[in-house]
Coordinates of C-alpha atoms and ligand atoms in Angstrom, one line a residue:
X1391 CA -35.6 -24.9 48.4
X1392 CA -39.2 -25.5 50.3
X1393 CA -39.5 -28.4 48.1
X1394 CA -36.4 -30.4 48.3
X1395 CA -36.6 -29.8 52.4
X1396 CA -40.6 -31.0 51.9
X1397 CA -39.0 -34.2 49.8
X1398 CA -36.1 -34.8 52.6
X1399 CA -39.0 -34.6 55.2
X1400 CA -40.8 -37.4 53.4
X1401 CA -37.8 -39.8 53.2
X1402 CA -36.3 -39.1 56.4
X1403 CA -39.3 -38.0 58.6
X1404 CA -40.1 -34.1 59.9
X1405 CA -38.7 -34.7 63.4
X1406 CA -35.0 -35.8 61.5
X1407 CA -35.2 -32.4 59.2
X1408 CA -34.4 -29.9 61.7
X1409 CA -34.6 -25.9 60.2
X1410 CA -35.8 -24.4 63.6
X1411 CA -34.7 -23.7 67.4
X1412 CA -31.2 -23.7 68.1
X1413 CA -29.4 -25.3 66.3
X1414 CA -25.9 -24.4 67.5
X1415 CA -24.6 -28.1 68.3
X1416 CA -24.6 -28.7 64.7
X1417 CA -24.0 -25.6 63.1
X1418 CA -21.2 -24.0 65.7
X1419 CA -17.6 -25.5 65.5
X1420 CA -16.2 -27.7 68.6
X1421 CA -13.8 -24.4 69.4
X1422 CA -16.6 -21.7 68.7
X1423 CA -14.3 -20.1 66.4
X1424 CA -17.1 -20.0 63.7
X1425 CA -21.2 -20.2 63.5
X1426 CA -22.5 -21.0 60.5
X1427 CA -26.3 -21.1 59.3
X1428 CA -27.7 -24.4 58.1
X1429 CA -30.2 -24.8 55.2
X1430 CA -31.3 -27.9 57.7
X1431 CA -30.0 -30.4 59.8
X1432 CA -30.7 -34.0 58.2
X1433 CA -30.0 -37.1 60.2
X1434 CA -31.1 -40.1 58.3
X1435 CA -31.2 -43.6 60.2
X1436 CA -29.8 -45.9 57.8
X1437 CA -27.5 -46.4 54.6
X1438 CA -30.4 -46.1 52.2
X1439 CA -31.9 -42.7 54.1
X1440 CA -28.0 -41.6 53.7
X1441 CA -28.5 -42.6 49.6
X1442 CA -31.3 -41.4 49.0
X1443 CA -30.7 -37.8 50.5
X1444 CA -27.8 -37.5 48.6
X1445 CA -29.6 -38.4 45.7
X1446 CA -32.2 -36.2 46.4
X1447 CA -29.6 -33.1 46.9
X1448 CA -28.0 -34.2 43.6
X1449 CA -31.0 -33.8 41.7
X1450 CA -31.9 -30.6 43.3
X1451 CA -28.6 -29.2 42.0
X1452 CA -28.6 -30.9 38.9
X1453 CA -32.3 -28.7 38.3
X1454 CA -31.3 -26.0 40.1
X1455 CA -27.2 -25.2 39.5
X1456 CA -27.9 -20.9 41.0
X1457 CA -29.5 -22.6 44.2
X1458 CA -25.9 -23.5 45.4
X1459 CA -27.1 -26.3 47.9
X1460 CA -24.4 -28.7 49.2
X1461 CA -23.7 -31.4 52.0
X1462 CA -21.9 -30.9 55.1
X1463 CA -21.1 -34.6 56.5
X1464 CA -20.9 -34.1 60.3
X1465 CA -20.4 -37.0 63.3
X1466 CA -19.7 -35.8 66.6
X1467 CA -18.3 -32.3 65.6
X1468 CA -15.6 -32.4 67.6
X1469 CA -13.1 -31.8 64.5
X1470 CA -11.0 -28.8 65.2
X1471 CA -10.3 -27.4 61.8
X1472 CA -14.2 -26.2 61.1
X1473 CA -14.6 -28.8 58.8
X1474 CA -18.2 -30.5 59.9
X1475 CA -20.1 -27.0 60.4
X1476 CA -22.1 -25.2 57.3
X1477 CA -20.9 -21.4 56.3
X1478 CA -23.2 -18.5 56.6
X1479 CA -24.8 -19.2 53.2
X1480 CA -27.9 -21.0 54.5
X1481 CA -27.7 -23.2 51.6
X1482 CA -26.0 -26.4 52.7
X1483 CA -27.6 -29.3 54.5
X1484 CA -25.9 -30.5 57.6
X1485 CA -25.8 -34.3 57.2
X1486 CA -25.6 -36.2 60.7
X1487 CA -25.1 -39.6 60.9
X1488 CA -25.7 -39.5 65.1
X1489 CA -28.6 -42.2 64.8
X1490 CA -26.5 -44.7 62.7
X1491 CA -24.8 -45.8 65.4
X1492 CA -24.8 -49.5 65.9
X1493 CA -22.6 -52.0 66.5
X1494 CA -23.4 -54.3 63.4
X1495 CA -20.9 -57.2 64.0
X1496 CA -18.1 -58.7 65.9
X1497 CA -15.7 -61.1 64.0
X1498 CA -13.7 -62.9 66.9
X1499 CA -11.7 -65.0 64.6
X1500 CA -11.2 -62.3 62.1
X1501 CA -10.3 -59.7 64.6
X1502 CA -12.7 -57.0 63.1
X1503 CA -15.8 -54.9 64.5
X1504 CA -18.1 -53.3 61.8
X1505 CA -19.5 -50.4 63.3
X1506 CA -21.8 -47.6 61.7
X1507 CA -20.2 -44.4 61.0
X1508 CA -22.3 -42.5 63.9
X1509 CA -21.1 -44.9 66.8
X1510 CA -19.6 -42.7 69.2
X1511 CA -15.9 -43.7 69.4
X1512 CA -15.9 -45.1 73.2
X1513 CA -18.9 -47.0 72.7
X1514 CA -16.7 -49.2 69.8
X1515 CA -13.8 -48.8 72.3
X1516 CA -16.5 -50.3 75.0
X1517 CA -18.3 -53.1 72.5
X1518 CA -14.3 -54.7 71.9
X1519 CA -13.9 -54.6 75.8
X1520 CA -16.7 -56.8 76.2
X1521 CA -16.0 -58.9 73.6
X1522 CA -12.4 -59.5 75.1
X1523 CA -10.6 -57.1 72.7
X1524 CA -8.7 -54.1 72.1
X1525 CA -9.8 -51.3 70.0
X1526 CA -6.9 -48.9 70.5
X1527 CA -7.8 -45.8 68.8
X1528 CA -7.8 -43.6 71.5
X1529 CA -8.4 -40.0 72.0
X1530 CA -9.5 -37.1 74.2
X1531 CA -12.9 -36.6 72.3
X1532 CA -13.4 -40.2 72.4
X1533 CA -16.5 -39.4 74.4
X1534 CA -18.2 -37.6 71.7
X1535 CA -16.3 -38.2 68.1
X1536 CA -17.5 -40.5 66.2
X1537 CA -16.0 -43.9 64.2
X1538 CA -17.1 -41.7 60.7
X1539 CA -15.8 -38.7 61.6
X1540 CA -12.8 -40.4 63.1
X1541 CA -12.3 -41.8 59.6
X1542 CA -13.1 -38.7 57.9
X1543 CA -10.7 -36.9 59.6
X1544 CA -7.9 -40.1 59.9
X1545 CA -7.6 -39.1 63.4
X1546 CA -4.4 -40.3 65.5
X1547 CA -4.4 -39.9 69.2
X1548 CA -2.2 -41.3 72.1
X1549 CA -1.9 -45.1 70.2
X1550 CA -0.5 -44.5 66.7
X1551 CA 2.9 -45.5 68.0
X1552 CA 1.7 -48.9 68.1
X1553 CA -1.4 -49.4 66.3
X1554 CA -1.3 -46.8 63.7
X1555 CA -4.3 -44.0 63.3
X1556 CA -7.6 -44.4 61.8
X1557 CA -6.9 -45.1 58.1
X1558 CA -4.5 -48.1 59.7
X1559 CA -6.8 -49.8 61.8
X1560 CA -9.5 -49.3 58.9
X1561 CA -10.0 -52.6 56.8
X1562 CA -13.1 -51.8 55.3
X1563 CA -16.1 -49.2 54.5
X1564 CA -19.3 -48.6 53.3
X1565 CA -19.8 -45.3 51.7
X1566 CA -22.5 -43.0 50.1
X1567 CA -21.0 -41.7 46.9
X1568 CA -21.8 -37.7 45.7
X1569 CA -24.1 -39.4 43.4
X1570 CA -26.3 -41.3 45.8
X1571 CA -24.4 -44.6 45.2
X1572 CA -23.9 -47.2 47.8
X1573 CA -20.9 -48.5 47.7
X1574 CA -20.3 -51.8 49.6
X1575 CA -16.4 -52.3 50.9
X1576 CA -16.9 -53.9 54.1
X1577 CA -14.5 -56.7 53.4
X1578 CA -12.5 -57.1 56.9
X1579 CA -9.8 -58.6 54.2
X1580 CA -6.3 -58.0 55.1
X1581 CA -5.4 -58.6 51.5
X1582 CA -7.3 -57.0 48.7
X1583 CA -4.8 -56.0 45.6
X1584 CA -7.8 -55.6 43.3
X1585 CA -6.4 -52.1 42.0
X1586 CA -6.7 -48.6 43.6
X1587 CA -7.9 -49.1 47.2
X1588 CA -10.8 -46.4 47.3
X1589 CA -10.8 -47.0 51.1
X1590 CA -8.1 -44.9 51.1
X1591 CA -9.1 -42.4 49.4
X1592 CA -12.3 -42.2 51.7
X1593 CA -10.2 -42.3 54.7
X1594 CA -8.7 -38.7 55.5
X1595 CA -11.1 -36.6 53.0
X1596 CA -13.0 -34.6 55.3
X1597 CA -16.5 -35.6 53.8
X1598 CA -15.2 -34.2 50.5
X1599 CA -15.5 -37.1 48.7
X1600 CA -18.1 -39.6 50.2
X1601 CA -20.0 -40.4 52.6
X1602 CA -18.4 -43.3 55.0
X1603 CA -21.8 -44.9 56.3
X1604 CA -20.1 -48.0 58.4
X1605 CA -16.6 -48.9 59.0
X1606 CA -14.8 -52.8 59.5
X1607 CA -11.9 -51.8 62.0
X1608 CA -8.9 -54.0 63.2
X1609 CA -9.2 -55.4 66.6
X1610 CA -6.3 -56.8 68.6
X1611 CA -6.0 -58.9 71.6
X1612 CA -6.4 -57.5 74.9
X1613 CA -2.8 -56.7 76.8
X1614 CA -2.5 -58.5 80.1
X1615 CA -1.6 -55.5 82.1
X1616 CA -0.6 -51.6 81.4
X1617 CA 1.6 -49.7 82.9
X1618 CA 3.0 -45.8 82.9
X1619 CA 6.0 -44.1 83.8
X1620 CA 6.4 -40.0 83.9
X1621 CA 10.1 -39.2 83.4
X1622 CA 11.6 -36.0 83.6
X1623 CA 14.0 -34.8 80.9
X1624 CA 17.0 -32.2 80.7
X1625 CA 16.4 -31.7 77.0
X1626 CA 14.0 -32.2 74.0
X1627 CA 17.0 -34.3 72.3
X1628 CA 16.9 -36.3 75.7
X1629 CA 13.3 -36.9 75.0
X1630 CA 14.3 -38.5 71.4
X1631 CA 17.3 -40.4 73.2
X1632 CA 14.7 -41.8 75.6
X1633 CA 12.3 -42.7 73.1
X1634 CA 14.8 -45.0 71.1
X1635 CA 16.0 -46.9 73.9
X1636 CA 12.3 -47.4 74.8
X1637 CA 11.6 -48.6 71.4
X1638 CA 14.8 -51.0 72.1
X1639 CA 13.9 -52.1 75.6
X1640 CA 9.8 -52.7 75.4
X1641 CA 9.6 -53.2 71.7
X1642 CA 5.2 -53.4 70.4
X1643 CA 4.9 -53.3 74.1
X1644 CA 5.4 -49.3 74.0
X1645 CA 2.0 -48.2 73.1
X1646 CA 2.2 -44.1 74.3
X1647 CA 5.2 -42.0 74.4
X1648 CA 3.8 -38.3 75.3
X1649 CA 5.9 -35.2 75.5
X1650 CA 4.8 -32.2 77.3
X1651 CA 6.8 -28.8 77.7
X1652 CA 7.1 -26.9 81.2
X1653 CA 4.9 -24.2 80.5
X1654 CA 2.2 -26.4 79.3
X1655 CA 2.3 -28.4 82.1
X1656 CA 2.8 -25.4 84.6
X1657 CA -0.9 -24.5 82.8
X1658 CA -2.4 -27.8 83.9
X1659 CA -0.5 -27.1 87.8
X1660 CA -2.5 -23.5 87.6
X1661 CA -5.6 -24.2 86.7
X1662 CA -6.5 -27.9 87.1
X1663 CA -5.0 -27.4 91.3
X1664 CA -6.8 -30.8 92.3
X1665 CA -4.0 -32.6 89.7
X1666 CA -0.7 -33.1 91.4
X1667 CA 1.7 -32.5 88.6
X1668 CA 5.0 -34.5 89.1
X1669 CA 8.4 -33.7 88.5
X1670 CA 7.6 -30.2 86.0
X1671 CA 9.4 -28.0 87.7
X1672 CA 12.9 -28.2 87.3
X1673 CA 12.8 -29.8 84.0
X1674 CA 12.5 -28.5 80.3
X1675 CA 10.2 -31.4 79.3
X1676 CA 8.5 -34.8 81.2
X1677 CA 7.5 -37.3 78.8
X1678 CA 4.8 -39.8 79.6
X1679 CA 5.3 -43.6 78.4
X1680 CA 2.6 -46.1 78.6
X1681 CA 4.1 -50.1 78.1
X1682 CA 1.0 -52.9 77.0
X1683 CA 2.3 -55.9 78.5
X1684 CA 1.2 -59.8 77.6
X1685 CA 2.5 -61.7 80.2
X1686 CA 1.6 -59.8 83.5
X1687 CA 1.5 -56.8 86.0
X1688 CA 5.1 -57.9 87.5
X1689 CA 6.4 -58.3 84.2
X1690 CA 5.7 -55.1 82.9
X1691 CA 6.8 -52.9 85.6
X1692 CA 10.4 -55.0 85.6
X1693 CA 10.6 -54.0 82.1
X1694 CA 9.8 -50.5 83.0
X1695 CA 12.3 -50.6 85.8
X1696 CA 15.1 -51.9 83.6
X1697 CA 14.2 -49.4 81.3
X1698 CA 14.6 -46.4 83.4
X1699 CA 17.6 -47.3 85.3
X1700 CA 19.7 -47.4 82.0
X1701 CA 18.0 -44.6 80.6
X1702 CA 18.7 -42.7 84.2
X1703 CA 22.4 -43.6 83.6
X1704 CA 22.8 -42.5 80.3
X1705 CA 21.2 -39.4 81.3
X1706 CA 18.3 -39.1 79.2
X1707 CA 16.3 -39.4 82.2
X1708 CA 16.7 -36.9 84.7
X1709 CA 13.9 -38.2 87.3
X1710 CA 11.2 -40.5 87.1
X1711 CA 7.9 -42.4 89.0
X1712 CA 6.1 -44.8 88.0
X1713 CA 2.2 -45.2 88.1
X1714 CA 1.8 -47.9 91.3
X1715 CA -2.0 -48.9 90.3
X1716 CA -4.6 -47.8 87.3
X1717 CA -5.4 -45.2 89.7
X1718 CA -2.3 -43.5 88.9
X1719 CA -2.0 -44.2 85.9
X1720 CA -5.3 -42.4 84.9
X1721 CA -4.5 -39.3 86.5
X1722 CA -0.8 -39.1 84.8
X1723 CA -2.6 -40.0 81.4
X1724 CA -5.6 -37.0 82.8
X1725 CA -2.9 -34.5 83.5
X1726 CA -1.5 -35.0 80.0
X1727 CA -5.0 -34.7 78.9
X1728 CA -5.9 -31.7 80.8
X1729 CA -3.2 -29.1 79.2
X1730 CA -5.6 -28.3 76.1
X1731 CA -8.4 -27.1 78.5
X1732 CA -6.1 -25.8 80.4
X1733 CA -4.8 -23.3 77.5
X1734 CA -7.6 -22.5 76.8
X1735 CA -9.0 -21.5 80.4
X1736 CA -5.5 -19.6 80.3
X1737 CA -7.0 -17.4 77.1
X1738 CA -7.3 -17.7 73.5
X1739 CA -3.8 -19.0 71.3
X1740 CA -2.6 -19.4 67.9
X1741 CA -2.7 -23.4 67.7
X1742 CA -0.3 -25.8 65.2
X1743 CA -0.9 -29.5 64.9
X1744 CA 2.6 -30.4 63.2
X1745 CA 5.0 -33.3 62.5
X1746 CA 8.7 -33.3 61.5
X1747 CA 10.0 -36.3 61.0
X1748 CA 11.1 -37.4 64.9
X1749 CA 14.5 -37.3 64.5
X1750 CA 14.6 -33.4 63.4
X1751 CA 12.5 -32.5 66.6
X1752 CA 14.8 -31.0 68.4
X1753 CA 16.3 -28.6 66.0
X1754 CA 12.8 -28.0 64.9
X1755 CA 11.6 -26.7 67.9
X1756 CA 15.2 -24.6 69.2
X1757 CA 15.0 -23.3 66.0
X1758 CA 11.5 -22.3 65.7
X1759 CA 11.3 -21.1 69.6
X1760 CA 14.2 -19.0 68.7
X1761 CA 12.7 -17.4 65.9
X1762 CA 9.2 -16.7 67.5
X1763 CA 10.9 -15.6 70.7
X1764 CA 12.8 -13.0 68.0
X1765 CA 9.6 -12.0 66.2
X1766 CA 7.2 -11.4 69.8
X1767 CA 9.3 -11.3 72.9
X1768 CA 8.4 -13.0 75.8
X1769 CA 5.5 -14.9 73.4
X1770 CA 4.6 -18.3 75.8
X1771 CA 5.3 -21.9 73.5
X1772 CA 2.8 -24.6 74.8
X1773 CA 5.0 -27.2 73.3
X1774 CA 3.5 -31.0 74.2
X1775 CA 2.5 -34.0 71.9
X1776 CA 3.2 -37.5 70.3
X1777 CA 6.7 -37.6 70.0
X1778 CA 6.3 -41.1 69.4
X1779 CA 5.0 -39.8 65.6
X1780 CA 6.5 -36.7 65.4
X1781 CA 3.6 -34.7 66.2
X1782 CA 3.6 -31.6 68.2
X1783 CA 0.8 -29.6 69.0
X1784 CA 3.3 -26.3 69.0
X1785 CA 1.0 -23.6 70.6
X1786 CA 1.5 -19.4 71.2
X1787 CA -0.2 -17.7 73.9
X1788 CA -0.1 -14.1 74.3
X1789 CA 2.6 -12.4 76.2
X1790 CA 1.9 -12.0 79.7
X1791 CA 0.3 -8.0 80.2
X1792 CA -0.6 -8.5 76.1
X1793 CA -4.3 -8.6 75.4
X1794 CA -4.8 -12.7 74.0
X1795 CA -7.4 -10.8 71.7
X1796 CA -5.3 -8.4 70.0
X1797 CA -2.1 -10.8 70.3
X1798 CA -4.5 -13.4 67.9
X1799 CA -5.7 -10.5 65.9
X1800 CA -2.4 -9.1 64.8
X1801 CA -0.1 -11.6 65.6
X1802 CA -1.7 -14.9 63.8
X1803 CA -0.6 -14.4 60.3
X1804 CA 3.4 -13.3 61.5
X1805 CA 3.5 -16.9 63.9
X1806 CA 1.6 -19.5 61.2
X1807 CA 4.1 -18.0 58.7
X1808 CA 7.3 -18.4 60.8
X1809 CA 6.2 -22.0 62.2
X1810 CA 4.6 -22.9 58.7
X1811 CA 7.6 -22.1 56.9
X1812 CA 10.1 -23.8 59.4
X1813 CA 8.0 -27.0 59.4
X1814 CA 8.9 -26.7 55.7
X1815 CA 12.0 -26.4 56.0
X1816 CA 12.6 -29.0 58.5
X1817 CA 10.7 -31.9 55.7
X1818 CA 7.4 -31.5 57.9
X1819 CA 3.2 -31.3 57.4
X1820 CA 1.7 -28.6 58.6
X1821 CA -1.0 -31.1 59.7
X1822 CA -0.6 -34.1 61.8
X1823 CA -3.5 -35.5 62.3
X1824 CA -6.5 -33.1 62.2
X1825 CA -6.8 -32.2 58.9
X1826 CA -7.4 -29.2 57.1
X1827 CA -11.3 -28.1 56.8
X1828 CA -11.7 -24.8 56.3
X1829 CA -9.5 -23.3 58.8
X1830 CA -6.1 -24.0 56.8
X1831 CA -7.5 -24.6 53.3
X1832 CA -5.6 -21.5 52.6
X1833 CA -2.3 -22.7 54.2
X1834 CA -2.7 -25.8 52.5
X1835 CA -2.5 -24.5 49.3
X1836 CA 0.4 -22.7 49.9
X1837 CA 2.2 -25.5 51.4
X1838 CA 1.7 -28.2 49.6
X1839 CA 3.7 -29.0 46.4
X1840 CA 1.4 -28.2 43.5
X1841 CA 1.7 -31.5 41.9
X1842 CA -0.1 -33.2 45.1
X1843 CA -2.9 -30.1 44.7
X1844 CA -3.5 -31.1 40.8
X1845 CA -3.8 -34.5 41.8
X1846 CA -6.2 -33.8 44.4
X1847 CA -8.4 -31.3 42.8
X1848 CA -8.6 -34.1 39.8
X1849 CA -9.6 -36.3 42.4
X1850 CA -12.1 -34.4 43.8
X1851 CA -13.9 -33.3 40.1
X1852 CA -13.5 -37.2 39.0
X1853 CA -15.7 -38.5 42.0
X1854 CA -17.6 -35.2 43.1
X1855 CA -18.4 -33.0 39.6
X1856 CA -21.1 -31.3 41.2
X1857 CA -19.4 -30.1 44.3
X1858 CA -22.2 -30.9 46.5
X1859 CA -19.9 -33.0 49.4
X1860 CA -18.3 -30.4 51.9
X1861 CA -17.1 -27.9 49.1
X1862 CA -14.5 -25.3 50.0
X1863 CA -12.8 -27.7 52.5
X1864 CA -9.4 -29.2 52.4
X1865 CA -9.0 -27.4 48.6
X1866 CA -9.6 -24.0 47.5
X1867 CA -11.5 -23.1 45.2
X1868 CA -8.7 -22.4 41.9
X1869 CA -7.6 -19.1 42.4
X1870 CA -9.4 -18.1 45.7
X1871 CA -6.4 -18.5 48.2
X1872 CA -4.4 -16.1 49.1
X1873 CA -2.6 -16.6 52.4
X1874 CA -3.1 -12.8 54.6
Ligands
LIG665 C1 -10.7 -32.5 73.1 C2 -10.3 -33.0 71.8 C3 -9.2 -33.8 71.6 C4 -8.8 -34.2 70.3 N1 -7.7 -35.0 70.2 C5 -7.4 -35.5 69.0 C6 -6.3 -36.3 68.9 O1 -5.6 -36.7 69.8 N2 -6.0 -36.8 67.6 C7 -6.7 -36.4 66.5 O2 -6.4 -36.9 65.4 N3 -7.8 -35.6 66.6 C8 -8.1 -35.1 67.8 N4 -9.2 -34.3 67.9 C9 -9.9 -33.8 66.7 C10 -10.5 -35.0 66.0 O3 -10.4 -34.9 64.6 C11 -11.9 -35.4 66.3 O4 -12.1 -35.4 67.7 C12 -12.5 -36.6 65.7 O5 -11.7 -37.5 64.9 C13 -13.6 -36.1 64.8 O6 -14.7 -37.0 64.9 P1 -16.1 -36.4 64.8 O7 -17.1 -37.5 64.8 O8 -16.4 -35.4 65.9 O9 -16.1 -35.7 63.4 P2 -16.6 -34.3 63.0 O10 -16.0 -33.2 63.7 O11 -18.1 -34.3 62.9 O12 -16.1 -34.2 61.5 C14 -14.7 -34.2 61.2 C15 -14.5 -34.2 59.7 O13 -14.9 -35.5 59.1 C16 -16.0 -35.3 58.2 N5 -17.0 -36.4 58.6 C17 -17.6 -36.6 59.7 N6 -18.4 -37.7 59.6 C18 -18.1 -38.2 58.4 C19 -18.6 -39.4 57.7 N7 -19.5 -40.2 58.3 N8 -18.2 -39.6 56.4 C20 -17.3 -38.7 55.8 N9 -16.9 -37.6 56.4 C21 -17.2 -37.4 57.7 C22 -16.6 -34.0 58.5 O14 -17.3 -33.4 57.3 C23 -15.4 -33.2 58.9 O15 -14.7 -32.8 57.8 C24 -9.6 -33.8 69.2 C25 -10.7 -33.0 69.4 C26 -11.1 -32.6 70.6 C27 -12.3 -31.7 70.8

């Protein structure tokens, strides 16, 4: 091993090939659920560095199959399914692409930014700004994540409703192939039907299968004014009724349509006491919509008006305020933001990222609260998300007076399996948008239909026969999963 770390030293520098001191922002996972051990930390500065490690690792393997080595791609490690850290081997290399982050290019006519994959995600967000342009993916990490692990992971976030997630806003890549390739795809074309679109393929693979080194992203122009409206809702169905006449009434100009339970928001009212948190209390569920707007401020909020006033006489809108300057709308958009830390600050929980298809919502979740409230009574459902895509993070804490320790220990299995199998049953994915990693490589196997897993492990062997890019995530190893 002392000699491939002394060859990575020479082609990346000693102070980029980290083995010592603490290494736990690389090697711990954004949740602290897990902390690995790291052969090194390797953080090349450029596309070639990236190459040439990999090609250097390849080698190594190819000499060496016992020594076991493999890569861990890793961006801002914010990923929640503990699929950027390395295992307790001490045999793979944690990649980090944190110094490729520039901004290479800005195509105003095109409406593109090419970005490198370590660009933190609000610095591309802030480069379109200033260039007079949107980039809408949008998300809570957005101060950390990065455009490559964004990618990676094909992460969606509060704009997909509009603008699609990562892999539709993604015209283009560069990527480091398990072999050491370059491979140069940084088109910005709209139209490319020049056979299988390995973009694609790239986008939503956890590292598994290359090495996205910059990204060409779709820009859009900037809206003239944003507004947001918090409406109260007797009923999840409600929430669905809402969200169709929405869809009628503001067309592309509804860009957020967030649905948060009344536990999970009385979590944010507990322990977040500077938020004021409107309208929770007497309601089942409050749903915040956000409405992008071309011609102007006054326009928008007429348009929101009219919205509400026929969606308060139809009586899927039970009460409602709307945000009177940015101001307000940044706190309404920070309390929706705040119920994760909030959960957490309430105790550990058993955590689902799930989508059923929107229209099944509502039976999904009465009939899935009805069975967990059967299985562990009194069990508290933090039940918020995108409706807008049909993704709900669907969350247990413990009982009150139950130990959140214990309930995680012994309870975990008995809740994945009953919401699992009734996101089956209901035509859902048992994850939305971020991913699978490590953490639910097992369920994946179990859930998917084994058609897709045959496709998907002759994927994988076609373009990665060594197993040296993020191995043991997103697919088992054959006949290692068993579901507990
Ligand atoms: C507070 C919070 C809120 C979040 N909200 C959302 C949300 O609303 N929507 C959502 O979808 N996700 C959300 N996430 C999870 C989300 O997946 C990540 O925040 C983000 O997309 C990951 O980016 P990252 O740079 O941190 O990637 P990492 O965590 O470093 O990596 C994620 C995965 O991508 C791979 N990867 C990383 N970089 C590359 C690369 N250059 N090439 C190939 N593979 C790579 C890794 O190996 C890993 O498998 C949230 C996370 C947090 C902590």
């Amino acid at each position: 091993m002392q000699a491939l770390l002394n060859e990575l030293i020479t082609l990346v520098g000693s102070s980029n090939v980290l083995t010592e001191g603490d290494l736990s922002a690389w090697e711990q996972d954004w949740r602290k659920r897990t902390h690995g051990k790291a052969l090194a930390v390797v953080r090349p500065g450029n596309t070639d560095e990236v190459a040439q490690v990999v090609r250097a690792c390849a080698r190594h393997l190819q000499q060496h199959p016992a020594c076991g080595i493999s890569i861990v791609p890793q961006g801002g490690n914010t990923g929640l399914v503990v699929g950027s850290t390395p295992d307790a081997s001490g045999r793979q290399i944690v990649l980090s692409l944190q110094r490729m982050n520039t901004v290479r290019a800005i195509d105003a006519a095109n409406l593109t930014i090419t970005a490198e994959a370590g660009c933190i995600l609000q610095r591309v967000q802030e480069s379109a700004l200033a260039a007079g342009f949107l980039f809408p993916l949008s998300l809570a990490a957005e101060g950390s994540c990065t455009i490559g692990g964004n990618l990676g992971s094909n992460a969606g976030g509060t704009q997909v409703l509009r603008f699609g997630n990562a892999r539709e806003l993604c015209l283009g890549l560069e990527v480091v192939t398990p072999q050491g390739d370059i491979w140069q795809g940084l088109s910005g074309l709209r139209k490319d039907n020049t056979g299988y679109d390995l973009r694609h393929l790239y986008v939503g693979s956890e590292g598994t299968l290359g090495i996205i080194t910059a990204a060409t992203m779709k820009l859009y122009p900037l809206p003239a004014a944003q507004t947001t409206a918090w409406a109260a809702v007797p009923s999840m169905q409600a929430a669905v009724d809402l969200l169709g006449l929405a869809q009628r009434h503001l067309g592309a100009g509804l860009t957020g349509f967030e649905v948060m339970g009344r536990f999970a928001l009385s979590l944010v009212a507990r322990h977040f006491a500077n938020l004021h948190v409107p309208l929770f209390a007497d309601w089942p569920f409050c749903v915040l919509l956000e409405h992008s707007d071309h011609s102007s401020a006054s326009h928008a909020r007429a348009q929101f008006e009219q919205l509400l006033e026929v969606a308060l006489a139809q009586g899927c809108v039970s009460d409602a305020v709307l945000a009177e300057n940015l101001a307000q709308s940044k706190t309404l958009w920070q309390i929706r933001e705040s119920i994760s830390l909030a959960q957490a600050l309430e105790g550990p929980n058993i955590k689902h990222d799930i989508s059923v298809p929107i229209s099944s919502i509502p039976a999904f979740v009465q009939a899935t609260d009805a069975l967990l409230q059967q299985a562990i009574p009194g069990v508290r459902l933090v039940n918020f998300g995108h409706l807008g895509d049909g993704n709900l993070h669907y969350n247990a804490q413990a009982p009150l007076g139950i130990d959140a320790a214990v309930f995680l220990r012994e309870q975990e299995p008995q809740v994945n399996r009953l919401v699992f199998d009734s996101v089956l049953q209901f035509g859902g994915s048992i994850s939305a948008e971020h991913g699978i990693g490590s953490l639910k490589v097992d369920h994946l196997a179990h859930y998917k239909s084994p058609v897709a897993l045959q496709a998907m492990r002759a994927i994988k062997a076609a373009l990665d026969p060594q197993n040296l890019l993020n191995p043991a995530r997103v697919l088992a190893p054959i006949g290692t999963s068993e579901l507990p």
